[in-house]
Amino acid sequence: MKSNTEPKPLLIKLKIEQMIIWSNSPLKNFPRHEKYVMGAEIRKSMYQLLRLVIKANRQHHRKTTLLEVDVELDFLRSLVAEASDPSKRYISRNQYKTWSEHLAVIGRLVGG
């Protein structure tokens, strides 16, 4: 009889992965001059968030890493808000709403 030693995937990790997959379309539609600057920064921040969650899951004392997750999440919220700014409009209102919902769910899971 085989024992299942593979841990269940974390819900927060799955939510971050879903957000990353969903965000590919809006990031592809950024203007060329921002695709490789702001778009790359947003993508980098999402992957950093994923990295920090994986790190927190493997640590015994998680408080400092969860604080880093919260800071990165807040930074990502700021970048997404800036991308939806009416003067820039790199993402639509609907895309901003969906992205904000993803971030809110992740924030609730972190506790921030």
Short mmCIF file of N, CA, C and O in Angstrom, two decimals:
data_model
loop_
_atom_site.label_atom_id
_atom_site.label_comp_id
_atom_site.label_asym_id
_atom_site.label_seq_id
_atom_site.Cartn_x
_atom_site.Cartn_y
_atom_site.Cartn_z
N MET A 1 0.83 -1.17 0.00
CA MET A 1 0.00 0.00 0.00
C MET A 1 0.88 1.25 0.00
O MET A 1 1.76 1.39 0.82
N LYS A 2 0.62 2.14 -0.94
CA LYS A 2 1.41 3.36 -1.06
C LYS A 2 0.88 4.42 -0.11
O LYS A 2 -0.32 4.61 0.01
N SER A 3 1.80 5.11 0.55
CA SER A 3 1.37 6.24 1.37
C SER A 3 1.57 7.51 0.56
O SER A 3 2.56 7.68 -0.14
N ASN A 4 0.62 8.37 0.67
CA ASN A 4 0.67 9.63 -0.08
C ASN A 4 1.42 10.67 0.75
O ASN A 4 0.87 11.28 1.65
N THR A 5 2.71 10.86 0.45
CA THR A 5 3.53 11.81 1.18
C THR A 5 3.57 13.18 0.51
O THR A 5 4.14 14.10 1.04
N GLU A 6 2.98 13.28 -0.66
CA GLU A 6 2.96 14.55 -1.39
C GLU A 6 1.99 15.50 -0.68
O GLU A 6 0.82 15.20 -0.51
N PRO A 7 2.49 16.68 -0.22
CA PRO A 7 1.59 17.60 0.47
C PRO A 7 0.57 18.21 -0.49
O PRO A 7 0.82 18.33 -1.69
N LYS A 8 -0.58 18.58 0.06
CA LYS A 8 -1.60 19.25 -0.74
C LYS A 8 -1.07 20.64 -1.13
O LYS A 8 -0.40 21.29 -0.34
N PRO A 9 -1.38 21.07 -2.34
CA PRO A 9 -0.94 22.41 -2.72
C PRO A 9 -1.65 23.47 -1.88
O PRO A 9 -2.81 23.31 -1.52
N LEU A 10 -0.93 24.52 -1.57
CA LEU A 10 -1.50 25.62 -0.80
C LEU A 10 -2.53 26.37 -1.63
O LEU A 10 -2.31 26.63 -2.82
N LEU A 11 -3.63 26.76 -1.02
CA LEU A 11 -4.67 27.51 -1.71
C LEU A 11 -4.11 28.85 -2.19
O LEU A 11 -4.37 29.25 -3.33
N ILE A 12 -3.33 29.51 -1.36
CA ILE A 12 -2.78 30.82 -1.76
C ILE A 12 -1.84 30.67 -2.96
O ILE A 12 -1.84 31.51 -3.86
N LYS A 13 -1.08 29.59 -2.99
CA LYS A 13 -0.18 29.34 -4.12
C LYS A 13 -0.99 29.15 -5.40
O LYS A 13 -0.65 29.71 -6.45
N LEU A 14 -2.08 28.40 -5.29
CA LEU A 14 -2.94 28.18 -6.46
C LEU A 14 -3.56 29.49 -6.94
O LEU A 14 -3.65 29.74 -8.15
N LYS A 15 -3.98 30.33 -6.01
CA LYS A 15 -4.59 31.62 -6.37
C LYS A 15 -3.58 32.54 -7.05
O LYS A 15 -3.92 33.25 -8.01
N ILE A 16 -2.35 32.54 -6.58
CA ILE A 16 -1.30 33.36 -7.21
C ILE A 16 -1.02 32.83 -8.62
O ILE A 16 -0.89 33.61 -9.56
N GLU A 17 -0.93 31.52 -8.76
CA GLU A 17 -0.70 30.93 -10.09
C GLU A 17 -1.83 31.27 -11.05
O GLU A 17 -1.59 31.59 -12.21
N GLN A 18 -3.09 31.23 -10.56
CA GLN A 18 -4.23 31.60 -11.40
C GLN A 18 -4.13 33.07 -11.83
O GLN A 18 -4.42 33.41 -12.98
N MET A 19 -3.72 33.94 -10.90
CA MET A 19 -3.57 35.35 -11.23
C MET A 19 -2.49 35.55 -12.28
O MET A 19 -2.67 36.34 -13.21
N ILE A 20 -1.38 34.84 -12.15
CA ILE A 20 -0.29 34.97 -13.11
C ILE A 20 -0.77 34.55 -14.50
O ILE A 20 -0.51 35.24 -15.49
N ILE A 21 -1.47 33.43 -14.56
CA ILE A 21 -1.97 32.95 -15.86
C ILE A 21 -2.97 33.96 -16.44
O ILE A 21 -2.89 34.30 -17.62
N TRP A 22 -3.90 34.45 -15.61
CA TRP A 22 -4.89 35.40 -16.09
C TRP A 22 -4.23 36.69 -16.58
O TRP A 22 -4.66 37.28 -17.57
N SER A 23 -3.18 37.12 -15.91
CA SER A 23 -2.57 38.43 -16.21
C SER A 23 -1.77 38.44 -17.52
O SER A 23 -1.41 39.52 -17.99
N ASN A 24 -1.51 37.30 -18.10
CA ASN A 24 -0.74 37.29 -19.34
C ASN A 24 -1.40 38.11 -20.44
O ASN A 24 -0.72 38.85 -21.16
N SER A 25 -2.71 38.02 -20.56
CA SER A 25 -3.40 38.76 -21.61
C SER A 25 -3.31 40.28 -21.42
O SER A 25 -2.91 40.98 -22.34
N PRO A 26 -3.66 40.81 -20.24
CA PRO A 26 -3.53 42.26 -20.08
C PRO A 26 -2.08 42.76 -20.23
O PRO A 26 -1.85 43.82 -20.80
N LEU A 27 -1.12 41.98 -19.75
CA LEU A 27 0.28 42.42 -19.85
C LEU A 27 0.76 42.44 -21.30
O LEU A 27 1.58 43.28 -21.67
N LYS A 28 0.26 41.52 -22.12
CA LYS A 28 0.64 41.52 -23.54
C LYS A 28 0.13 42.75 -24.26
O LYS A 28 0.70 43.17 -25.26
N ASN A 29 -0.95 43.34 -23.76
CA ASN A 29 -1.55 44.49 -24.43
C ASN A 29 -1.02 45.84 -23.94
O ASN A 29 -1.52 46.87 -24.36
N PHE A 30 -0.02 45.82 -23.07
CA PHE A 30 0.61 47.08 -22.66
C PHE A 30 1.26 47.71 -23.88
O PHE A 30 1.74 47.00 -24.78
N PRO A 31 1.34 49.04 -23.92
CA PRO A 31 2.07 49.67 -25.02
C PRO A 31 3.54 49.27 -24.98
O PRO A 31 4.08 48.94 -23.91
N ARG A 32 4.17 49.28 -26.11
CA ARG A 32 5.55 48.81 -26.22
C ARG A 32 6.48 49.48 -25.22
O ARG A 32 7.31 48.83 -24.60
N HIS A 33 6.35 50.80 -25.05
CA HIS A 33 7.26 51.52 -24.16
C HIS A 33 7.07 51.14 -22.69
O HIS A 33 7.95 51.37 -21.87
N GLU A 34 5.93 50.54 -22.34
CA GLU A 34 5.70 50.12 -20.95
C GLU A 34 5.70 48.61 -20.78
O GLU A 34 5.78 48.12 -19.66
N LYS A 35 5.60 47.88 -21.86
CA LYS A 35 5.56 46.42 -21.77
C LYS A 35 6.82 45.87 -21.12
O LYS A 35 6.78 44.92 -20.35
N TYR A 36 7.94 46.49 -21.42
CA TYR A 36 9.23 45.99 -20.92
C TYR A 36 9.70 46.74 -19.68
O TYR A 36 10.80 46.49 -19.19
N VAL A 37 8.88 47.67 -19.20
CA VAL A 37 9.23 48.39 -17.98
C VAL A 37 8.18 48.07 -16.91
O VAL A 37 8.41 47.22 -16.06
N MET A 38 7.04 48.71 -17.00
CA MET A 38 6.00 48.47 -16.00
C MET A 38 5.46 47.04 -16.09
O MET A 38 5.26 46.37 -15.08
N GLY A 39 5.23 46.56 -17.29
CA GLY A 39 4.74 45.19 -17.46
C GLY A 39 5.70 44.17 -16.87
O GLY A 39 5.29 43.23 -16.19
N ALA A 40 6.98 44.37 -17.11
CA ALA A 40 7.99 43.46 -16.57
C ALA A 40 8.05 43.57 -15.04
O ALA A 40 8.23 42.57 -14.36
N GLU A 41 7.88 44.77 -14.52
CA GLU A 41 7.91 44.97 -13.06
C GLU A 41 6.71 44.27 -12.40
O GLU A 41 6.85 43.66 -11.34
N ILE A 42 5.55 44.36 -13.03
CA ILE A 42 4.36 43.68 -12.51
C ILE A 42 4.57 42.17 -12.53
O ILE A 42 4.30 41.47 -11.55
N ARG A 43 5.07 41.67 -13.64
CA ARG A 43 5.32 40.22 -13.76
C ARG A 43 6.34 39.77 -12.71
O ARG A 43 6.17 38.76 -12.04
N LYS A 44 7.40 40.55 -12.55
CA LYS A 44 8.44 40.22 -11.57
C LYS A 44 7.86 40.21 -10.15
O LYS A 44 8.18 39.32 -9.35
N SER A 45 6.99 41.15 -9.85
CA SER A 45 6.37 41.23 -8.54
C SER A 45 5.47 40.02 -8.28
O SER A 45 5.46 39.48 -7.17
N MET A 46 4.73 39.58 -9.29
CA MET A 46 3.87 38.41 -9.11
C MET A 46 4.70 37.15 -8.84
O MET A 46 4.36 36.35 -7.98
N TYR A 47 5.80 36.99 -9.57
CA TYR A 47 6.66 35.83 -9.34
C TYR A 47 7.38 35.92 -7.99
O TYR A 47 7.60 34.90 -7.34
N GLN A 48 7.71 37.13 -7.56
CA GLN A 48 8.31 37.30 -6.23
C GLN A 48 7.30 36.92 -5.15
O GLN A 48 7.66 36.28 -4.16
N LEU A 49 6.05 37.30 -5.36
CA LEU A 49 4.99 36.93 -4.43
C LEU A 49 4.86 35.41 -4.33
O LEU A 49 4.79 34.85 -3.24
N LEU A 50 4.89 34.74 -5.46
CA LEU A 50 4.83 33.28 -5.49
C LEU A 50 6.03 32.67 -4.77
O LEU A 50 5.88 31.75 -3.96
N ARG A 51 7.20 33.21 -5.03
CA ARG A 51 8.43 32.71 -4.39
C ARG A 51 8.35 32.85 -2.87
O ARG A 51 8.71 31.95 -2.13
N LEU A 52 7.86 34.00 -2.40
CA LEU A 52 7.76 34.24 -0.96
C LEU A 52 6.76 33.31 -0.28
O LEU A 52 6.98 32.85 0.84
N VAL A 53 5.66 33.02 -0.97
CA VAL A 53 4.66 32.11 -0.40
C VAL A 53 5.24 30.70 -0.29
O VAL A 53 5.03 30.01 0.72
N ILE A 54 5.96 30.27 -1.30
CA ILE A 54 6.59 28.95 -1.25
C ILE A 54 7.61 28.91 -0.12
O ILE A 54 7.69 27.95 0.64
N LYS A 55 8.38 29.99 0.03
CA LYS A 55 9.37 30.08 1.10
C LYS A 55 8.70 30.03 2.47
O LYS A 55 9.15 29.31 3.36
N ALA A 56 7.61 30.77 2.64
CA ALA A 56 6.90 30.80 3.92
C ALA A 56 6.35 29.42 4.28
O ALA A 56 6.34 29.04 5.44
N ASN A 57 5.90 28.69 3.28
CA ASN A 57 5.35 27.37 3.52
C ASN A 57 6.40 26.39 4.02
O ASN A 57 6.09 25.45 4.75
N ARG A 58 7.63 26.61 3.68
CA ARG A 58 8.70 25.70 4.07
C ARG A 58 9.41 26.09 5.36
O ARG A 58 10.25 25.35 5.84
N GLN A 59 9.08 27.26 5.90
CA GLN A 59 9.74 27.73 7.11
C GLN A 59 8.91 27.43 8.34
O GLN A 59 7.68 27.39 8.28
N HIS A 60 9.60 27.26 9.44
CA HIS A 60 8.90 27.04 10.70
C HIS A 60 8.40 28.37 11.27
O HIS A 60 7.27 28.48 11.73
N HIS A 61 9.25 29.38 11.25
CA HIS A 61 8.87 30.72 11.70
C HIS A 61 8.55 31.56 10.48
O HIS A 61 9.44 31.98 9.75
N ARG A 62 7.28 31.83 10.28
CA ARG A 62 6.82 32.44 9.03
C ARG A 62 6.55 33.94 9.13
O ARG A 62 6.27 34.57 8.12
N LYS A 63 6.61 34.50 10.30
CA LYS A 63 6.15 35.87 10.49
C LYS A 63 6.87 36.87 9.59
O LYS A 63 6.23 37.70 8.94
N THR A 64 8.18 36.81 9.52
CA THR A 64 8.92 37.79 8.70
C THR A 64 8.65 37.57 7.22
O THR A 64 8.50 38.54 6.47
N THR A 65 8.55 36.32 6.79
CA THR A 65 8.28 36.05 5.38
C THR A 65 6.87 36.49 5.02
O THR A 65 6.65 37.05 3.93
N LEU A 66 5.91 36.29 5.92
CA LEU A 66 4.55 36.73 5.63
C LEU A 66 4.47 38.26 5.58
O LEU A 66 3.68 38.80 4.82
N LEU A 67 5.30 38.92 6.35
CA LEU A 67 5.37 40.38 6.26
C LEU A 67 5.90 40.79 4.89
O LEU A 67 5.39 41.72 4.27
N GLU A 68 6.90 40.08 4.39
CA GLU A 68 7.43 40.34 3.05
C GLU A 68 6.37 40.09 1.98
O GLU A 68 6.27 40.83 1.00
N VAL A 69 5.56 39.04 2.17
CA VAL A 69 4.46 38.74 1.24
C VAL A 69 3.48 39.90 1.24
O VAL A 69 3.04 40.35 0.17
N ASP A 70 3.14 40.41 2.41
CA ASP A 70 2.20 41.51 2.52
C ASP A 70 2.73 42.78 1.85
O ASP A 70 2.00 43.48 1.16
N VAL A 71 4.02 43.05 2.03
CA VAL A 71 4.64 44.23 1.40
C VAL A 71 4.64 44.07 -0.12
O VAL A 71 4.28 45.01 -0.85
N GLU A 72 4.99 42.89 -0.61
CA GLU A 72 5.01 42.65 -2.07
C GLU A 72 3.60 42.75 -2.65
O GLU A 72 3.41 43.28 -3.75
N LEU A 73 2.63 42.26 -1.92
CA LEU A 73 1.23 42.33 -2.37
C LEU A 73 0.78 43.78 -2.47
O LEU A 73 0.12 44.17 -3.43
N ASP A 74 1.15 44.60 -1.49
CA ASP A 74 0.80 46.01 -1.51
C ASP A 74 1.48 46.73 -2.68
O ASP A 74 0.87 47.57 -3.35
N PHE A 75 2.73 46.37 -2.93
CA PHE A 75 3.46 46.95 -4.07
C PHE A 75 2.78 46.58 -5.38
O PHE A 75 2.59 47.42 -6.27
N LEU A 76 2.37 45.32 -5.50
CA LEU A 76 1.69 44.86 -6.72
C LEU A 76 0.36 45.58 -6.90
O LEU A 76 0.01 45.97 -8.02
N ARG A 77 -0.37 45.79 -5.81
CA ARG A 77 -1.63 46.55 -5.89
C ARG A 77 -1.37 47.95 -6.44
O ARG A 77 -2.14 48.45 -7.26
N SER A 78 -0.30 48.57 -5.98
CA SER A 78 0.04 49.92 -6.45
C SER A 78 0.37 49.93 -7.94
O SER A 78 -0.06 50.83 -8.67
N LEU A 79 1.13 48.95 -8.38
CA LEU A 79 1.47 48.87 -9.81
C LEU A 79 0.24 48.67 -10.68
O LEU A 79 0.09 49.31 -11.73
N VAL A 80 -0.65 47.79 -10.25
CA VAL A 80 -1.88 47.53 -11.02
C VAL A 80 -2.76 48.77 -11.04
O VAL A 80 -3.33 49.13 -12.08
N ALA A 81 -2.85 49.47 -9.91
CA ALA A 81 -3.63 50.71 -9.86
C ALA A 81 -3.03 51.76 -10.79
O ALA A 81 -3.76 52.46 -11.49
N GLU A 82 -1.72 51.85 -10.82
CA GLU A 82 -1.06 52.81 -11.72
C GLU A 82 -1.32 52.46 -13.18
O GLU A 82 -1.54 53.34 -14.00
N ALA A 83 -1.32 51.17 -13.50
CA ALA A 83 -1.57 50.75 -14.88
C ALA A 83 -3.00 51.07 -15.32
O ALA A 83 -3.26 51.23 -16.50
N SER A 84 -3.91 51.19 -14.36
CA SER A 84 -5.31 51.49 -14.71
C SER A 84 -5.63 52.98 -14.60
O SER A 84 -6.76 53.38 -14.85
N ASP A 85 -4.65 53.78 -14.22
CA ASP A 85 -4.84 55.22 -14.08
C ASP A 85 -5.44 55.80 -15.37
O ASP A 85 -4.99 55.46 -16.46
N PRO A 86 -6.46 56.67 -15.25
CA PRO A 86 -7.10 57.22 -16.45
C PRO A 86 -6.15 57.92 -17.41
O PRO A 86 -6.38 57.94 -18.62
N SER A 87 -5.05 58.48 -16.91
CA SER A 87 -4.11 59.16 -17.81
C SER A 87 -3.28 58.16 -18.60
O SER A 87 -2.71 58.50 -19.64
N LYS A 88 -3.19 56.92 -18.14
CA LYS A 88 -2.38 55.90 -18.82
C LYS A 88 -3.25 54.87 -19.52
O LYS A 88 -3.04 54.55 -20.67
N ARG A 89 -4.17 54.28 -18.78
CA ARG A 89 -5.11 53.30 -19.31
C ARG A 89 -4.44 52.12 -20.03
O ARG A 89 -4.79 51.76 -21.14
N TYR A 90 -3.44 51.52 -19.38
CA TYR A 90 -2.80 50.34 -19.95
C TYR A 90 -3.68 49.11 -19.80
O TYR A 90 -3.55 48.17 -20.56
N ILE A 91 -4.56 49.14 -18.77
CA ILE A 91 -5.54 48.07 -18.61
C ILE A 91 -6.92 48.71 -18.47
O ILE A 91 -7.05 49.83 -18.00
N SER A 92 -7.95 47.98 -18.89
CA SER A 92 -9.31 48.51 -18.85
C SER A 92 -9.86 48.46 -17.42
O SER A 92 -9.28 47.83 -16.54
N ARG A 93 -11.00 49.09 -17.24
CA ARG A 93 -11.65 49.07 -15.92
C ARG A 93 -12.02 47.64 -15.53
O ARG A 93 -11.88 47.25 -14.38
N ASN A 94 -12.51 46.87 -16.49
CA ASN A 94 -12.88 45.48 -16.20
C ASN A 94 -11.66 44.64 -15.82
O ASN A 94 -11.74 43.81 -14.92
N GLN A 95 -10.56 44.85 -16.53
CA GLN A 95 -9.33 44.13 -16.20
C GLN A 95 -8.84 44.54 -14.81
O GLN A 95 -8.40 43.69 -14.03
N TYR A 96 -8.94 45.83 -14.50
CA TYR A 96 -8.53 46.31 -13.17
C TYR A 96 -9.41 45.68 -12.09
O TYR A 96 -8.91 45.23 -11.06
N LYS A 97 -10.71 45.61 -12.35
CA LYS A 97 -11.63 45.02 -11.38
C LYS A 97 -11.28 43.56 -11.13
O LYS A 97 -11.20 43.11 -9.98
N THR A 98 -11.08 42.80 -12.20
CA THR A 98 -10.74 41.38 -12.07
C THR A 98 -9.42 41.21 -11.34
O THR A 98 -9.29 40.37 -10.44
N TRP A 99 -8.41 42.00 -11.74
CA TRP A 99 -7.09 41.90 -11.11
C TRP A 99 -7.17 42.25 -9.62
O TRP A 99 -6.58 41.59 -8.77
N SER A 100 -7.95 43.29 -9.30
CA SER A 100 -8.12 43.69 -7.90
C SER A 100 -8.80 42.59 -7.10
O SER A 100 -8.47 42.39 -5.92
N GLU A 101 -9.75 41.90 -7.71
CA GLU A 101 -10.40 40.78 -7.03
C GLU A 101 -9.40 39.66 -6.73
O GLU A 101 -9.42 39.07 -5.65
N HIS A 102 -8.54 39.36 -7.71
CA HIS A 102 -7.48 38.37 -7.48
C HIS A 102 -6.62 38.79 -6.29
O HIS A 102 -6.33 37.98 -5.40
N LEU A 103 -6.20 40.04 -6.29
CA LEU A 103 -5.33 40.55 -5.22
C LEU A 103 -6.05 40.56 -3.87
O LEU A 103 -5.43 40.28 -2.84
N ALA A 104 -7.34 40.87 -3.87
CA ALA A 104 -8.09 40.89 -2.62
C ALA A 104 -8.20 39.48 -2.02
O ALA A 104 -8.05 39.31 -0.81
N VAL A 105 -8.45 38.50 -2.86
CA VAL A 105 -8.53 37.11 -2.38
C VAL A 105 -7.19 36.69 -1.78
O VAL A 105 -7.13 36.11 -0.69
N ILE A 106 -6.12 36.99 -2.49
CA ILE A 106 -4.78 36.65 -2.00
C ILE A 106 -4.49 37.38 -0.69
O ILE A 106 -3.97 36.81 0.26
N GLY A 107 -4.88 38.64 -0.62
CA GLY A 107 -4.69 39.42 0.60
C GLY A 107 -5.43 38.83 1.80
O GLY A 107 -4.91 38.78 2.90
N ARG A 108 -6.65 38.37 1.55
CA ARG A 108 -7.41 37.74 2.65
C ARG A 108 -6.74 36.45 3.09
O ARG A 108 -6.74 36.13 4.29
N LEU A 109 -6.18 35.70 2.15
CA LEU A 109 -5.51 34.45 2.51
C LEU A 109 -4.23 34.71 3.30
O LEU A 109 -3.88 33.94 4.19
N VAL A 110 -3.55 35.81 2.98
CA VAL A 110 -2.32 36.17 3.71
C VAL A 110 -2.69 36.73 5.08
O VAL A 110 -1.98 36.52 6.06
N GLY A 111 -3.80 37.44 5.11
CA GLY A 111 -4.21 38.08 6.36
C GLY A 111 -3.84 39.54 6.39
O GLY A 111 -3.81 40.18 7.43
N GLY A 112 -3.49 40.07 5.22
CA GLY A 112 -3.06 41.47 5.16
C GLY A 112 -4.08 42.39 4.62
O GLY A 112 -5.16 42.11 4.26
#
